[in-house]
PDB file of C-alpha atoms in Angstrom:
ATOM      1  CA  ASN C   1     -25.265  -1.975   3.524  1.00  0.00           C
ATOM      2  CA  PRO C   2     -23.183  -1.428   0.313  1.00  0.00           C
ATOM      3  CA  TYR C   3     -24.842   1.959  -0.287  1.00  0.00           C
ATOM      4  CA  LYS C   4     -23.699   3.354   3.068  1.00  0.00           C
ATOM      5  CA  PRO C   5     -21.455   6.385   2.512  1.00  0.00           C
ATOM      6  CA  VAL C   6     -17.796   6.116   3.519  1.00  0.00           C
ATOM      7  CA  ALA C   7     -16.492   8.784   5.878  1.00  0.00           C
ATOM      8  CA  SER C   8     -13.630  10.833   4.443  1.00  0.00           C
ATOM      9  CA  LYS C   9     -11.160   9.478   7.065  1.00  0.00           C
ATOM     10  CA  ASP C  10     -12.108   5.854   6.072  1.00  0.00           C
ATOM     11  CA  LYS C  11     -11.663   6.229   2.316  1.00  0.00           C
ATOM     12  CA  LYS C  12      -9.067   3.786   0.893  1.00  0.00           C
ATOM     13  CA  TYR C  13      -8.849   5.709  -2.420  1.00  0.00           C
ATOM     14  CA  ASP C  14     -10.191   8.957  -3.904  1.00  0.00           C
ATOM     15  CA  LEU C  15     -13.348   7.502  -5.491  1.00  0.00           C
ATOM     16  CA  HIS C  16     -14.363   5.382  -2.467  1.00  0.00           C
ATOM     17  CA  HIS C  17     -17.714   6.982  -1.813  1.00  0.00           C
ATOM     18  CA  PHE C  18     -19.756   3.941  -0.698  1.00  0.00           C
ATOM     19  CA  ARG C  19     -19.080   0.830   1.389  1.00  0.00           C
ATOM     20  CA  SER C  20     -19.801  -1.611  -1.540  1.00  0.00           C
ATOM     21  CA  LEU C  21     -19.884  -5.424  -1.495  1.00  0.00           C
ATOM     22  CA  ASN C  22     -16.165  -5.677  -2.120  1.00  0.00           C
ATOM     23  CA  LEU C  23     -16.684  -8.160  -4.897  1.00  0.00           C
ATOM     24  CA  PHE C  24     -13.850  -6.950  -7.226  1.00  0.00           C
ATOM     25  CA  GLY C  25     -11.137  -8.847  -5.324  1.00  0.00           C
ATOM     26  CA  ILE C  26     -13.250 -12.062  -5.212  1.00  0.00           C
ATOM     27  CA  HIS C  27     -13.922 -11.850  -8.977  1.00  0.00           C
ATOM     28  CA  LEU C  28     -10.277 -11.025  -9.736  1.00  0.00           C
ATOM     29  CA  ASP C  29      -9.125 -14.099  -7.815  1.00  0.00           C
ATOM     30  CA  GLN C  30     -11.481 -16.244  -9.959  1.00  0.00           C
ATOM     31  CA  ILE C  31     -10.250 -14.588 -13.143  1.00  0.00           C
ATOM     32  CA  LYS C  32      -6.605 -15.219 -12.103  1.00  0.00           C
ATOM     33  CA  GLN C  33      -7.392 -18.892 -11.443  1.00  0.00           C
ATOM     34  CA  TYR C  34      -9.003 -19.182 -14.913  1.00  0.00           C
ATOM     35  CA  CYS C  35      -6.012 -17.476 -16.516  1.00  0.00           C
ATOM     36  CA  ARG C  36      -3.502 -19.814 -14.850  1.00  0.00           C
ATOM     37  CA  ALA C  37      -5.601 -22.863 -15.846  1.00  0.00           C
ATOM     38  CA  ASN C  38      -5.782 -21.677 -19.452  1.00  0.00           C
ATOM     39  CA  LYS C  39      -2.146 -20.368 -19.713  1.00  0.00           C
ATOM     40  CA  ILE C  40      -3.246 -16.799 -20.120  1.00  0.00           C
ATOM     41  CA  SER C  41      -0.391 -14.658 -18.933  1.00  0.00           C
ATOM     42  CA  ARG C  42      -1.872 -11.215 -18.645  1.00  0.00           C
ATOM     43  CA  ILE C  43      -5.045  -9.409 -17.689  1.00  0.00           C
ATOM     44  CA  THR C  44      -5.531  -5.927 -19.023  1.00  0.00           C
ATOM     45  CA  LEU C  45      -7.888  -3.109 -18.292  1.00  0.00           C
ATOM     46  CA  THR C  46      -8.311   0.598 -19.055  1.00  0.00           C
ATOM     47  CA  THR C  47      -9.188   3.106 -16.357  1.00  0.00           C
ATOM     48  CA  SER C  48     -11.737   5.762 -17.069  1.00  0.00           C
ATOM     49  CA  SER C  49      -9.792   8.270 -14.987  1.00  0.00           C
ATOM     50  CA  ASN C  50      -6.497   8.681 -13.142  1.00  0.00           C
ATOM     51  CA  GLU C  51      -8.338   8.538  -9.843  1.00  0.00           C
ATOM     52  CA  GLN C  52      -9.009   4.767 -10.337  1.00  0.00           C
ATOM     53  CA  ILE C  53      -5.301   3.968 -10.714  1.00  0.00           C
ATOM     54  CA  PRO C  54      -4.609   3.538  -6.929  1.00  0.00           C
ATOM     55  CA  TYR C  55      -7.578   1.206  -6.612  1.00  0.00           C
ATOM     56  CA  PHE C  56      -6.364  -1.082  -9.334  1.00  0.00           C
ATOM     57  CA  GLU C  57      -2.746  -0.786  -8.116  1.00  0.00           C
ATOM     58  CA  SER C  58      -3.913  -2.079  -4.735  1.00  0.00           C
ATOM     59  CA  HIS C  59      -5.020  -5.258  -6.579  1.00  0.00           C
ATOM     60  CA  GLY C  60      -1.616  -5.669  -8.239  1.00  0.00           C
ATOM     61  CA  PHE C  61      -2.249  -3.891 -11.632  1.00  0.00           C
ATOM     62  CA  LYS C  62       0.526  -1.787 -13.093  1.00  0.00           C
ATOM     63  CA  ILE C  63       0.471   0.962 -15.698  1.00  0.00           C
ATOM     64  CA  GLU C  64       1.709  -0.252 -18.988  1.00  0.00           C
ATOM     65  CA  ASN C  65       5.220   0.995 -19.784  1.00  0.00           C
ATOM     66  CA  ASN C  66       4.819   2.663 -23.143  1.00  0.00           C
ATOM     67  CA  THR C  67       4.430   6.063 -24.775  1.00  0.00           C
ATOM     68  CA  PHE C  68       0.603   5.822 -25.047  1.00  0.00           C
ATOM     69  CA  ALA C  69       0.175   4.995 -21.379  1.00  0.00           C
ATOM     70  CA  LYS C  70       2.522   7.761 -20.250  1.00  0.00           C
ATOM     71  CA  SER C  71       0.714  10.296 -22.441  1.00  0.00           C
ATOM     72  CA  ALA C  72      -2.750   9.149 -21.257  1.00  0.00           C
ATOM     73  CA  PHE C  73      -1.654   9.427 -17.605  1.00  0.00           C
ATOM     74  CA  GLU C  74      -0.266  12.970 -18.135  1.00  0.00           C
ATOM     75  CA  HIS C  75      -3.456  14.041 -19.788  1.00  0.00           C
ATOM     76  CA  GLY C  76      -5.890  12.324 -17.347  1.00  0.00           C
ATOM     77  CA  TRP C  77      -7.238  10.073 -20.130  1.00  0.00           C
ATOM     78  CA  SER C  78      -8.015   6.389 -19.919  1.00  0.00           C
ATOM     79  CA  VAL C  79      -4.858   4.631 -18.765  1.00  0.00           C
ATOM     80  CA  PRO C  80      -4.000   1.037 -19.868  1.00  0.00           C
ATOM     81  CA  MET C  81      -3.005  -1.225 -16.981  1.00  0.00           C
ATOM     82  CA  TYR C  82      -2.067  -4.896 -16.696  1.00  0.00           C
ATOM     83  CA  LEU C  83      -1.689  -7.709 -14.173  1.00  0.00           C
ATOM     84  CA  THR C  84       0.614 -10.623 -14.770  1.00  0.00           C
ATOM     85  CA  CYS C  85      -0.958 -13.994 -14.079  1.00  0.00           C
ATOM     86  CA  THR C  86       1.720 -16.481 -13.057  1.00  0.00           C
TER      87      THR C  86
END
């Protein structure tokens, strides 16, 4: 049941409230395959909060290394992240 609440001790990240279907990793693998096949070198996303950063980092995303990203992180704004597809 993807709607089953997750116990505090079992949370993998701060916003992990429900069990879910764990589809993000499956979709990300398909996106990476598409990117490799089409010579796309980078996937980007923007978090809606700093609490999401550990989740995306667990999938290999990194915070962009620029002034905007650093400022966004410091203020708790939407943070740009990327994943290299090689």
